C-alpha positions as YAML, in Angstrom:
chain: A
units: angstrom
residues:
- id: 1
  name: HIS
  ca: [-103.05, -69.49, -63.83]
- id: 2
  name: GLY
  ca: [-106.41, -71.30, -63.39]
- id: 3
  name: HIS
  ca: [-107.15, -72.60, -66.78]
- id: 4
  name: SER
  ca: [-105.85, -75.24, -69.20]
- id: 5
  name: ASP
  ca: [-105.39, -73.27, -72.26]
- id: 6
  name: VAL
  ca: [-101.61, -74.33, -72.35]
- id: 7
  name: PRO
  ca: [-100.19, -74.12, -75.88]
- id: 8
  name: ILE
  ca: [-97.57, -76.69, -77.11]
- id: 9
  name: ALA
  ca: [-94.90, -73.95, -77.26]
- id: 10
  name: TYR
  ca: [-95.49, -73.05, -73.48]
- id: 11
  name: THR
  ca: [-92.12, -71.53, -72.68]
- id: 12
  name: ASP
  ca: [-92.68, -71.35, -68.95]
- id: 13
  name: ASN
  ca: [-93.19, -75.24, -68.69]
- id: 14
  name: ILE
  ca: [-92.16, -77.03, -71.95]
- id: 15
  name: ALA
  ca: [-93.23, -80.55, -70.47]
- id: 16
  name: LEU
  ca: [-96.66, -79.15, -69.44]
- id: 17
  name: GLY
  ca: [-97.16, -77.81, -72.95]
- id: 18
  name: ARG
  ca: [-96.28, -81.01, -74.51]
- id: 19
  name: TRP
  ca: [-98.44, -83.15, -72.15]
- id: 20
  name: CYS
  ca: [-101.52, -80.94, -72.78]
- id: 21
  name: SER
  ca: [-100.97, -81.16, -76.39]
- id: 22
  name: ALA
  ca: [-100.75, -84.93, -76.23]
- id: 23
  name: GLN
  ca: [-103.96, -85.15, -74.26]
- id: 24
  name: ARG
  ca: [-105.69, -83.34, -77.06]
- id: 25
  name: VAL
  ca: [-104.15, -85.35, -79.91]
- id: 26
  name: ARG
  ca: [-105.24, -88.45, -78.00]
- id: 27
  name: TYR
  ca: [-108.88, -87.03, -77.46]
- id: 28
  name: ARG
  ca: [-109.20, -86.51, -81.24]
- id: 29
  name: GLU
  ca: [-108.09, -90.06, -81.83]
- id: 30
  name: TYR
  ca: [-110.64, -91.23, -79.12]
- id: 31
  name: LEU
  ca: [-113.23, -89.44, -80.94]
- id: 32
  name: LYS
  ca: [-112.25, -90.75, -84.32]
- id: 33
  name: LEU
  ca: [-112.18, -94.26, -83.14]
- id: 34
  name: THR
  ca: [-115.45, -93.97, -81.26]
- id: 35
  name: ARG
  ca: [-117.12, -92.68, -84.55]
- id: 36
  name: GLN
  ca: [-115.74, -95.40, -86.60]
- id: 37
  name: SER
  ca: [-116.83, -98.10, -84.07]
- id: 38
  name: LYS
  ca: [-120.41, -96.76, -84.19]
- id: 39
  name: ASN
  ca: [-120.23, -96.84, -87.98]
- id: 40
  name: ASP
  ca: [-118.46, -100.29, -88.26]
- id: 41
  name: SER
  ca: [-121.21, -102.89, -88.67]
- id: 42
  name: THR
  ca: [-118.88, -105.89, -88.45]
- id: 43
  name: SER
  ca: [-118.79, -107.90, -85.26]
- id: 44
  name: TYR
  ca: [-114.89, -108.21, -84.74]
- id: 45
  name: LYS
  ca: [-113.17, -106.21, -82.16]
- id: 46
  name: ARG
  ca: [-111.04, -103.23, -83.56]
- id: 47
  name: SER
  ca: [-107.45, -103.87, -82.88]
- id: 48
  name: LYS
  ca: [-106.52, -99.99, -82.53]
- id: 49
  name: THR
  ca: [-107.50, -98.23, -79.33]
- id: 50
  name: SER
  ca: [-106.81, -94.86, -78.08]
- id: 51
  name: PRO
  ca: [-104.51, -94.59, -74.90]
- id: 52
  name: LEU
  ca: [-106.90, -91.91, -73.58]
- id: 53
  name: THR
  ca: [-109.94, -93.87, -72.07]
- id: 54
  name: LYS
  ca: [-113.43, -92.54, -71.13]
- id: 55
  name: GLU
  ca: [-112.54, -92.57, -67.49]
- id: 56
  name: LYS
  ca: [-109.29, -90.30, -68.16]
- id: 57
  name: ILE
  ca: [-111.56, -88.10, -70.30]
- id: 58
  name: ASP
  ca: [-113.95, -87.71, -67.42]
- id: 59
  name: LYS
  ca: [-111.29, -86.86, -64.98]
- id: 60
  name: LEU
  ca: [-109.89, -84.17, -67.15]
- id: 61
  name: HIS
  ca: [-113.16, -82.83, -67.55]
- id: 62
  name: THR
  ca: [-113.59, -82.52, -63.74]
- id: 63
  name: VAL
  ca: [-110.60, -80.08, -63.78]
- id: 64
  name: ALA
  ca: [-112.09, -78.11, -66.70]
- id: 65
  name: PHE
  ca: [-109.34, -79.48, -69.12]
- id: 66
  name: ARG
  ca: [-110.02, -77.95, -72.49]
- id: 67
  name: PHE
  ca: [-109.46, -80.26, -75.43]
- id: 68
  name: ASP
  ca: [-110.68, -77.61, -78.12]
- id: 69
  name: ILE
  ca: [-108.32, -74.77, -77.84]
- id: 70
  name: LYS
  ca: [-107.64, -73.06, -81.12]
- id: 71
  name: ARG
  ca: [-104.16, -73.31, -82.52]
- id: 72
  name: ARG
  ca: [-102.51, -70.05, -83.43]
...
């Protein structure tokens, strides 16, 4: 189909819909943790990390993966 606007309830490929949804959830977690670490003035390392790394995000951007599709 040439795009990554795959909804979670994608009946043609349920696993793909779930995977895309999981990447979007992980991306939101990554952004939240990144904002928290910028606002955190303490010097200890945060114990919580996102399974989605900057490198994985960059790779998904190279294939035009959309993290911000609107939910219906």
